[in-house]
mmCIF file of C-alpha atoms in Angstrom:
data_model
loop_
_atom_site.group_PDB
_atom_site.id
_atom_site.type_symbol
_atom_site.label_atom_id
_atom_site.label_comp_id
_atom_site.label_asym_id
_atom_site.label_seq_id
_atom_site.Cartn_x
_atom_site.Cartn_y
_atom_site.Cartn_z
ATOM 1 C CA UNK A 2 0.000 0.000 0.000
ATOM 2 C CA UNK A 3 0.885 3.585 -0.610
ATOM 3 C CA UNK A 4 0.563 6.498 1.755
ATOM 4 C CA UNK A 5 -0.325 9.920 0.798
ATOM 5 C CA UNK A 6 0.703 12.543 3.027
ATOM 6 C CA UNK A 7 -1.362 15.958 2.499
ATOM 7 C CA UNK A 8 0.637 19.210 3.218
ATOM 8 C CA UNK A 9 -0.795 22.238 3.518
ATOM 9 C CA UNK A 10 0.827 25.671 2.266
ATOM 10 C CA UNK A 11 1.325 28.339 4.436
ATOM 11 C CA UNK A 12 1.252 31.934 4.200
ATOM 12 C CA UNK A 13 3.897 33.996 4.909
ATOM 13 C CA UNK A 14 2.307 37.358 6.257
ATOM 14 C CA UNK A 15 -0.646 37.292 4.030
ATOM 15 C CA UNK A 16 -3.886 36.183 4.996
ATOM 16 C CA UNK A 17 -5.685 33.607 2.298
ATOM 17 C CA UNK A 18 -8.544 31.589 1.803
ATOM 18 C CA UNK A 19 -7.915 27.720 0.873
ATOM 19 C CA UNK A 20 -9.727 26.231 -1.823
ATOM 20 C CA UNK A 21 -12.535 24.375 -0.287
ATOM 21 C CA UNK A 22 -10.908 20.914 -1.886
ATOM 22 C CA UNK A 23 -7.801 21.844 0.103
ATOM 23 C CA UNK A 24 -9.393 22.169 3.745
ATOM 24 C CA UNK A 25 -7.711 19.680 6.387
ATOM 25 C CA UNK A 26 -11.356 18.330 7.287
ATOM 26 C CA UNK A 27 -12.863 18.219 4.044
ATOM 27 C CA UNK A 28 -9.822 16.150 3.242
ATOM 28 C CA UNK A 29 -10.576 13.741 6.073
ATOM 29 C CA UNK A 30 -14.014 13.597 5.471
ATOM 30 C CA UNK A 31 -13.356 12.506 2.163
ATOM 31 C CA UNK A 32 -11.419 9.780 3.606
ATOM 32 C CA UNK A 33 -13.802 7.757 5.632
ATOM 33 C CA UNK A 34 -13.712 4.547 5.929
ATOM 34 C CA UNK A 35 -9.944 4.635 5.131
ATOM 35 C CA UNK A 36 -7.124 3.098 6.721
ATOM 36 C CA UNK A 37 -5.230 5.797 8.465
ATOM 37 C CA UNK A 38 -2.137 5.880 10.553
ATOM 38 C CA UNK A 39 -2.561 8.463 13.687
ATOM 39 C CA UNK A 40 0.645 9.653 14.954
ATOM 40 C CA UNK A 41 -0.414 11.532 18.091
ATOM 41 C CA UNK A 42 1.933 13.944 20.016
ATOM 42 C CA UNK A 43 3.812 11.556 22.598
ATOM 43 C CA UNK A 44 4.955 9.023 19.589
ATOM 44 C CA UNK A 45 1.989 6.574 19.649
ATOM 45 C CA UNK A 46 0.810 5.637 16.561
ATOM 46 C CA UNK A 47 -2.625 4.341 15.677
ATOM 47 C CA UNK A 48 -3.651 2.441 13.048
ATOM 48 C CA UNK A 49 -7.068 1.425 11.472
ATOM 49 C CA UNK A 50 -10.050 1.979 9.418
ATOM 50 C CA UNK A 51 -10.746 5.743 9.626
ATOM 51 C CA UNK A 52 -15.176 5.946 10.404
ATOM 52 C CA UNK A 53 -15.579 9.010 11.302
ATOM 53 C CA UNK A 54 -14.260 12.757 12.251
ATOM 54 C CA UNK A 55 -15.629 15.737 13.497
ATOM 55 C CA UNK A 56 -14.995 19.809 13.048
ATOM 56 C CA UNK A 57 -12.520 19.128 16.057
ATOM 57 C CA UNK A 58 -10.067 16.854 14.190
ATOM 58 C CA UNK A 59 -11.409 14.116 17.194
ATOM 59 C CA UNK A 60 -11.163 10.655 14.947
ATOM 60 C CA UNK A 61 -13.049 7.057 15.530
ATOM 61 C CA UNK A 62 -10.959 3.970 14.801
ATOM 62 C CA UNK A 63 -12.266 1.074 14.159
ATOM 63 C CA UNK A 64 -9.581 -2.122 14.022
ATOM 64 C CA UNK A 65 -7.472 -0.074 16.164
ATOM 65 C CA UNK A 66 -3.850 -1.277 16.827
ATOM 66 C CA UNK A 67 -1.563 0.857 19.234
ATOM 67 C CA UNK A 68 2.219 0.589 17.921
ATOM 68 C CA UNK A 69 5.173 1.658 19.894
ATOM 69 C CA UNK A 70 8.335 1.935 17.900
ATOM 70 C CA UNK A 71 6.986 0.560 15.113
ATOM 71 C CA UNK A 72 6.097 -2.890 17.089
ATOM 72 C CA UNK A 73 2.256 -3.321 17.584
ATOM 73 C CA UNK A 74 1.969 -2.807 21.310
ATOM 74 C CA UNK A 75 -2.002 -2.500 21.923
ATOM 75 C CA UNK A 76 -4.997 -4.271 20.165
ATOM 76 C CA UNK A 77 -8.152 -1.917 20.997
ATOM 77 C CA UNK A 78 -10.738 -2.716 18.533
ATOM 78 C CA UNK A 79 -12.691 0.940 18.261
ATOM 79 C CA UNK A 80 -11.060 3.701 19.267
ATOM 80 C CA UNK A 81 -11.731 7.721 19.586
ATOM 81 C CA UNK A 82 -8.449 9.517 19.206
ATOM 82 C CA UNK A 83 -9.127 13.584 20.465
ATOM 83 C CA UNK A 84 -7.906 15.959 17.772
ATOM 84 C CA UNK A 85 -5.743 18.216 20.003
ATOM 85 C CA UNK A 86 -3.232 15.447 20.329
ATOM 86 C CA UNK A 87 -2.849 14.404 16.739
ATOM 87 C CA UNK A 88 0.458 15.351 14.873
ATOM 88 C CA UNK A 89 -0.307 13.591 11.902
ATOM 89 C CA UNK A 90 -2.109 11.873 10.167
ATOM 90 C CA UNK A 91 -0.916 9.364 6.978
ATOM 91 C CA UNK A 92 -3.999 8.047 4.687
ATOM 92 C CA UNK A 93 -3.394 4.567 3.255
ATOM 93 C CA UNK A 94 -3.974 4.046 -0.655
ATOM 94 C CA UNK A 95 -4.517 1.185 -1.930
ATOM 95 C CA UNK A 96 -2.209 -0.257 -4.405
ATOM 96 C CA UNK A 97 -4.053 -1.064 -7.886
#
């Protein structure tokens, strides 16, 4: 599988709207039902099928796996991951 990372520009002293295509959440609400690799602030990383996420970046996992240096640590089934600790997040594609 490939990952796609999405980067956002930034504006150096000037103010600008994003396209609507290029919002953060309308990019993650175009990728329900995704797999998705979390990275959250203190180095966990969680990985599963994205279901759903909310105007507060908050995200529910479902076939959640906590890894810890890359080893799968954690098996947690669903999972809701709040939005003010994510650093990251890395969208799976699937390879044709």
């Amino acid at each position: 599988m490939s990952k796609s990372f999405y980067v956002l520009p930034r504006s150096v002293g000037v103010r600008r709207k994003l396209e609507p295509s290029r919002k953060p959440l309308n990019l993650l609400v175009r990728k329900l039902q995704a797999d998705v690799s979390v990275r959250l602030k203190n180095d966990a990383e969680y990985r599963g099928k994205m279901i759903d996420c909310d105007s507060h970046m908050n995200i529910i996992l479902d076939g959640a796996r906590e890894y810890r240096g890359g080893d799968p640590s954690t098996n947690f089934g669903s999972l809701i991951v709040r939005g003010s600790n994510v650093l990251y997040i890395c969208v799976s594609e699937p390879t044709p």
